[in-house]
Amino acid sequence: MQEYPGINVIGKITTGRLLEGLEEEIQEMHASFVVIGAGGHYGDLWSWDAGILNALRDLSVPILTVPPHVTFTPLQNIAFACNLRNVSRQTPFHTLKKIIHYTEATLHVIYVAGDKMSKDALETQNELFVQEQLSDLSPVYHTLYEGEVVGAIGRFVQDKQIQLLLVIPRRHGIWDNLFHKSYTKELTRLNRLPIMALH
């Protein structure tokens, strides 16, 4: 509060389930964005209760999780984990573009294609669609031919010094995998940076 006197902070305590409570506040305040501080041992993402995981996946607005050790620095590298098999006209390109225009960061679009060394017709078609949607941002595209999605993204995030990871949560696929206990080592690479869930 003392460092940012221009920000109006309102404290409020509510009861009930997290997802329903957040949705109620979003509607009441006409909020377009939610920030959650990821307290405790951030590496234990799988220890978060179902309410937090459901909020990340099901909230009606984008949600940003911030590890406790992260301090503010201007963003220079943002990565978007894009699954070309799930791209559609409902993919929130508009929100993604607003974030990049606002931060003036370089956008890295990552697709983990698996062990096969070529894309199929759907992936190729959707890749062209993504490039068309994001052409004004001049993003850097990366296709990672690795079988382990979480590990590939984790290594990429570390190697390219990514400061914010954008994901589109789904009930099946990488989102569930990110919180699976078997990915402990890979998560240590991801848990050093904020992760934003777009919806």
mmCIF file of C-alpha atoms in Angstrom:
data_model
loop_
_atom_site.group_PDB
_atom_site.id
_atom_site.type_symbol
_atom_site.label_atom_id
_atom_site.label_comp_id
_atom_site.label_asym_id
_atom_site.label_seq_id
_atom_site.Cartn_x
_atom_site.Cartn_y
_atom_site.Cartn_z
ATOM 1 C CA MET A 1 0.000 0.000 0.000
ATOM 2 C CA GLN A 2 2.785 2.464 0.875
ATOM 3 C CA GLU A 3 4.743 1.641 -2.272
ATOM 4 C CA TYR A 4 1.693 2.025 -4.542
ATOM 5 C CA PRO A 5 -0.535 4.723 -3.017
ATOM 6 C CA GLY A 6 -2.488 5.109 -6.259
ATOM 7 C CA ILE A 7 -3.955 1.618 -5.991
ATOM 8 C CA ASN A 8 -7.288 1.342 -4.219
ATOM 9 C CA VAL A 9 -7.346 -1.916 -2.227
ATOM 10 C CA ILE A 10 -10.579 -3.213 -0.725
ATOM 11 C CA GLY A 11 -10.413 -6.035 1.810
ATOM 12 C CA LYS A 12 -13.235 -8.543 2.008
ATOM 13 C CA ILE A 13 -13.761 -11.884 3.705
ATOM 14 C CA THR A 14 -16.258 -14.328 2.254
ATOM 15 C CA THR A 15 -17.296 -17.851 3.115
ATOM 16 C CA GLY A 16 -18.178 -20.806 0.948
ATOM 17 C CA ARG A 17 -16.473 -22.620 -1.888
ATOM 18 C CA LEU A 18 -13.570 -20.890 -3.630
ATOM 19 C CA LEU A 19 -14.800 -21.149 -7.209
ATOM 20 C CA GLU A 20 -18.318 -19.968 -6.414
ATOM 21 C CA GLY A 21 -16.988 -17.165 -4.192
ATOM 22 C CA LEU A 22 -14.586 -15.928 -6.855
ATOM 23 C CA GLU A 23 -17.275 -16.052 -9.542
ATOM 24 C CA GLU A 24 -19.611 -14.059 -7.301
ATOM 25 C CA GLU A 25 -16.915 -11.398 -6.782
ATOM 26 C CA ILE A 26 -16.118 -11.319 -10.510
ATOM 27 C CA GLN A 27 -19.762 -10.649 -11.334
ATOM 28 C CA GLU A 28 -20.215 -8.104 -8.548
ATOM 29 C CA MET A 29 -17.061 -6.148 -9.389
ATOM 30 C CA HIS A 30 -17.207 -6.706 -13.170
ATOM 31 C CA ALA A 31 -13.654 -8.028 -12.855
ATOM 32 C CA SER A 32 -11.805 -9.092 -15.960
ATOM 33 C CA PHE A 33 -8.848 -10.706 -14.228
ATOM 34 C CA VAL A 34 -8.002 -12.590 -11.000
ATOM 35 C CA VAL A 35 -4.598 -12.869 -9.297
ATOM 36 C CA ILE A 36 -3.910 -15.614 -6.762
ATOM 37 C CA GLY A 37 -0.781 -15.676 -4.665
ATOM 38 C CA ALA A 38 0.549 -19.215 -4.563
ATOM 39 C CA GLY A 39 1.628 -19.380 -0.952
ATOM 40 C CA GLY A 40 3.403 -22.138 0.887
ATOM 41 C CA HIS A 41 5.758 -24.432 -0.985
ATOM 42 C CA TYR A 42 4.912 -23.490 -4.558
ATOM 43 C CA GLY A 43 6.637 -26.585 -5.917
ATOM 44 C CA ASP A 44 3.918 -28.731 -4.389
ATOM 45 C CA LEU A 45 1.340 -27.643 -6.949
ATOM 46 C CA TRP A 46 -0.376 -31.034 -6.711
ATOM 47 C CA SER A 47 -1.000 -30.398 -3.005
ATOM 48 C CA TRP A 48 -3.296 -27.502 -3.826
ATOM 49 C CA ASP A 49 -6.864 -28.413 -3.046
ATOM 50 C CA ALA A 50 -9.422 -29.166 -5.737
ATOM 51 C CA GLY A 51 -10.979 -25.709 -5.305
ATOM 52 C CA ILE A 52 -7.856 -23.905 -6.502
ATOM 53 C CA LEU A 53 -7.301 -26.303 -9.395
ATOM 54 C CA ASN A 54 -10.944 -25.949 -10.431
ATOM 55 C CA ALA A 55 -10.654 -22.156 -10.269
ATOM 56 C CA LEU A 56 -7.598 -22.242 -12.522
ATOM 57 C CA ARG A 57 -9.444 -24.444 -14.978
ATOM 58 C CA ASP A 58 -13.048 -23.243 -14.776
ATOM 59 C CA LEU A 59 -13.074 -19.562 -13.785
ATOM 60 C CA SER A 60 -14.794 -17.322 -16.336
ATOM 61 C CA VAL A 61 -11.889 -14.850 -16.536
ATOM 62 C CA PRO A 62 -8.103 -15.248 -16.842
ATOM 63 C CA ILE A 63 -6.368 -16.131 -13.593
ATOM 64 C CA LEU A 64 -2.721 -15.540 -12.699
ATOM 65 C CA THR A 65 -0.847 -17.558 -10.075
ATOM 66 C CA VAL A 66 2.256 -15.866 -8.658
ATOM 67 C CA PRO A 67 4.930 -17.695 -6.638
ATOM 68 C CA PRO A 68 5.865 -15.981 -3.346
ATOM 69 C CA HIS A 69 9.500 -15.352 -4.344
ATOM 70 C CA VAL A 70 8.709 -13.529 -7.615
ATOM 71 C CA THR A 71 9.406 -9.805 -7.653
ATOM 72 C CA PHE A 72 8.176 -7.436 -10.313
ATOM 73 C CA THR A 73 10.383 -6.811 -13.311
ATOM 74 C CA PRO A 74 9.234 -5.708 -16.756
ATOM 75 C CA LEU A 75 8.325 -8.780 -18.794
ATOM 76 C CA GLN A 76 10.563 -9.463 -21.767
ATOM 77 C CA ASN A 77 9.742 -13.087 -22.640
ATOM 78 C CA ILE A 78 6.265 -14.609 -22.458
ATOM 79 C CA ALA A 79 5.513 -18.146 -23.635
ATOM 80 C CA PHE A 80 2.158 -19.470 -24.809
ATOM 81 C CA ALA A 81 1.852 -23.257 -24.549
ATOM 82 C CA CYS A 82 -0.308 -23.867 -27.597
ATOM 83 C CA ASN A 83 -1.792 -27.267 -28.375
ATOM 84 C CA LEU A 84 -2.373 -27.168 -32.129
ATOM 85 C CA ARG A 85 -4.826 -30.051 -31.854
ATOM 86 C CA ASN A 86 -7.175 -27.931 -29.715
ATOM 87 C CA VAL A 87 -6.996 -24.547 -31.475
ATOM 88 C CA SER A 88 -10.346 -23.100 -32.550
ATOM 89 C CA ARG A 89 -12.118 -19.793 -33.077
ATOM 90 C CA GLN A 90 -12.821 -19.837 -29.309
ATOM 91 C CA THR A 91 -9.091 -19.738 -28.486
ATOM 92 C CA PRO A 92 -8.603 -16.407 -26.619
ATOM 93 C CA PHE A 93 -6.236 -14.765 -29.108
ATOM 94 C CA HIS A 94 -7.682 -11.330 -28.312
ATOM 95 C CA THR A 95 -6.727 -11.632 -24.619
ATOM 96 C CA LEU A 96 -3.301 -12.973 -25.514
ATOM 97 C CA LYS A 97 -2.699 -10.057 -27.888
ATOM 98 C CA LYS A 98 -3.776 -7.525 -25.259
ATOM 99 C CA ILE A 99 -1.225 -8.987 -22.813
ATOM 100 C CA ILE A 100 1.593 -8.785 -25.360
ATOM 101 C CA HIS A 101 0.681 -5.265 -26.506
ATOM 102 C CA TYR A 102 0.526 -4.110 -22.887
ATOM 103 C CA THR A 103 3.805 -5.688 -21.768
ATOM 104 C CA GLU A 104 5.665 -5.202 -25.076
ATOM 105 C CA ALA A 105 7.286 -8.581 -24.391
ATOM 106 C CA THR A 106 8.434 -11.082 -27.002
ATOM 107 C CA LEU A 107 5.871 -13.847 -27.448
ATOM 108 C CA HIS A 108 7.152 -17.407 -27.814
ATOM 109 C CA VAL A 109 4.537 -19.864 -29.072
ATOM 110 C CA ILE A 110 5.415 -23.421 -28.024
ATOM 111 C CA TYR A 111 3.941 -26.588 -29.438
ATOM 112 C CA VAL A 112 5.070 -29.964 -28.157
ATOM 113 C CA ALA A 113 4.470 -32.286 -31.113
ATOM 114 C CA GLY A 114 5.543 -35.520 -29.465
ATOM 115 C CA ASP A 115 8.086 -37.991 -30.807
ATOM 116 C CA LYS A 116 6.888 -37.841 -34.412
ATOM 117 C CA MET A 117 8.986 -35.557 -36.599
ATOM 118 C CA SER A 118 6.181 -34.034 -38.670
ATOM 119 C CA LYS A 119 2.775 -32.475 -38.142
ATOM 120 C CA ASP A 120 -0.434 -34.052 -39.413
ATOM 121 C CA ALA A 121 -3.022 -32.205 -41.546
ATOM 122 C CA LEU A 122 -5.010 -30.855 -38.555
ATOM 123 C CA GLU A 123 -1.893 -29.571 -36.809
ATOM 124 C CA THR A 124 -0.638 -27.927 -40.002
ATOM 125 C CA GLN A 125 -4.003 -26.288 -40.681
ATOM 126 C CA ASN A 126 -4.267 -25.008 -37.102
ATOM 127 C CA GLU A 127 -0.657 -23.808 -37.158
ATOM 128 C CA LEU A 128 -1.492 -21.566 -40.128
ATOM 129 C CA PHE A 129 -4.590 -20.326 -38.298
ATOM 130 C CA VAL A 130 -2.527 -19.437 -35.195
ATOM 131 C CA GLN A 131 0.056 -17.632 -37.334
ATOM 132 C CA GLU A 132 -2.710 -15.662 -39.024
ATOM 133 C CA GLN A 133 -4.299 -14.687 -35.696
ATOM 134 C CA LEU A 134 -0.996 -13.580 -34.133
ATOM 135 C CA SER A 135 0.713 -12.099 -37.207
ATOM 136 C CA ASP A 136 0.716 -8.537 -35.848
ATOM 137 C CA LEU A 137 2.724 -9.664 -32.794
ATOM 138 C CA SER A 138 5.603 -11.204 -34.773
ATOM 139 C CA PRO A 139 5.930 -14.115 -32.322
ATOM 140 C CA VAL A 140 8.725 -16.657 -32.298
ATOM 141 C CA TYR A 141 7.402 -20.169 -32.994
ATOM 142 C CA HIS A 142 8.936 -23.284 -31.465
ATOM 143 C CA THR A 143 7.950 -26.884 -32.200
ATOM 144 C CA LEU A 144 9.421 -29.294 -29.666
ATOM 145 C CA TYR A 145 9.602 -32.887 -30.901
ATOM 146 C CA GLU A 146 9.627 -34.551 -27.514
ATOM 147 C CA GLY A 147 7.358 -37.169 -26.003
ATOM 148 C CA GLU A 148 7.192 -35.613 -22.526
ATOM 149 C CA VAL A 149 5.116 -32.403 -22.728
ATOM 150 C CA VAL A 150 5.694 -31.066 -19.210
ATOM 151 C CA GLY A 151 9.424 -31.751 -19.296
ATOM 152 C CA ALA A 152 9.763 -30.139 -22.739
ATOM 153 C CA ILE A 153 7.953 -26.985 -21.629
ATOM 154 C CA GLY A 154 9.900 -26.902 -18.372
ATOM 155 C CA ARG A 155 13.244 -27.057 -20.175
ATOM 156 C CA PHE A 156 12.110 -24.455 -22.707
ATOM 157 C CA VAL A 157 10.977 -22.066 -19.957
ATOM 158 C CA GLN A 158 14.338 -22.387 -18.241
ATOM 159 C CA ASP A 159 16.488 -22.175 -21.385
ATOM 160 C CA LYS A 160 14.690 -19.144 -22.865
ATOM 161 C CA GLN A 161 14.329 -17.318 -19.520
ATOM 162 C CA ILE A 162 10.551 -17.152 -19.817
ATOM 163 C CA GLN A 163 8.973 -14.873 -17.194
ATOM 164 C CA LEU A 164 5.302 -15.729 -17.725
ATOM 165 C CA LEU A 165 3.709 -18.912 -19.073
ATOM 166 C CA LEU A 166 0.264 -18.679 -20.670
ATOM 167 C CA VAL A 167 -1.826 -21.847 -20.812
ATOM 168 C CA ILE A 168 -5.355 -22.740 -21.819
ATOM 169 C CA PRO A 169 -6.563 -25.210 -19.205
ATOM 170 C CA ARG A 170 -8.512 -28.263 -20.202
ATOM 171 C CA ARG A 171 -9.881 -31.111 -18.125
ATOM 172 C CA HIS A 172 -7.711 -33.593 -19.999
ATOM 173 C CA GLY A 173 -4.211 -33.228 -21.342
ATOM 174 C CA ILE A 174 -1.349 -31.037 -20.199
ATOM 175 C CA TRP A 175 -3.289 -29.144 -17.548
ATOM 176 C CA ASP A 176 -3.995 -32.290 -15.554
ATOM 177 C CA ASN A 177 -0.458 -33.517 -16.274
ATOM 178 C CA LEU A 178 1.076 -30.340 -14.863
ATOM 179 C CA PHE A 179 -0.278 -31.254 -11.460
ATOM 180 C CA HIS A 180 0.555 -34.950 -11.488
ATOM 181 C CA LYS A 181 3.017 -36.105 -8.819
ATOM 182 C CA SER A 182 5.185 -37.973 -11.310
ATOM 183 C CA TYR A 183 6.373 -34.691 -12.803
ATOM 184 C CA THR A 184 8.232 -33.395 -9.742
ATOM 185 C CA LYS A 185 11.505 -32.627 -11.509
ATOM 186 C CA GLU A 186 9.812 -30.977 -14.464
ATOM 187 C CA LEU A 187 7.658 -28.845 -12.161
ATOM 188 C CA THR A 188 10.737 -27.392 -10.484
ATOM 189 C CA ARG A 189 11.394 -25.637 -13.784
ATOM 190 C CA LEU A 190 7.823 -24.351 -14.076
ATOM 191 C CA ASN A 191 7.298 -23.312 -10.465
ATOM 192 C CA ARG A 192 9.738 -20.427 -10.683
ATOM 193 C CA LEU A 193 7.476 -18.244 -12.782
ATOM 194 C CA PRO A 194 3.912 -16.961 -12.835
ATOM 195 C CA ILE A 195 1.435 -19.048 -14.808
ATOM 196 C CA MET A 196 -1.658 -17.456 -16.329
ATOM 197 C CA ALA A 197 -4.682 -19.544 -17.265
ATOM 198 C CA LEU A 198 -6.640 -18.084 -20.179
ATOM 199 C CA HIS A 199 -10.222 -19.154 -20.753
#
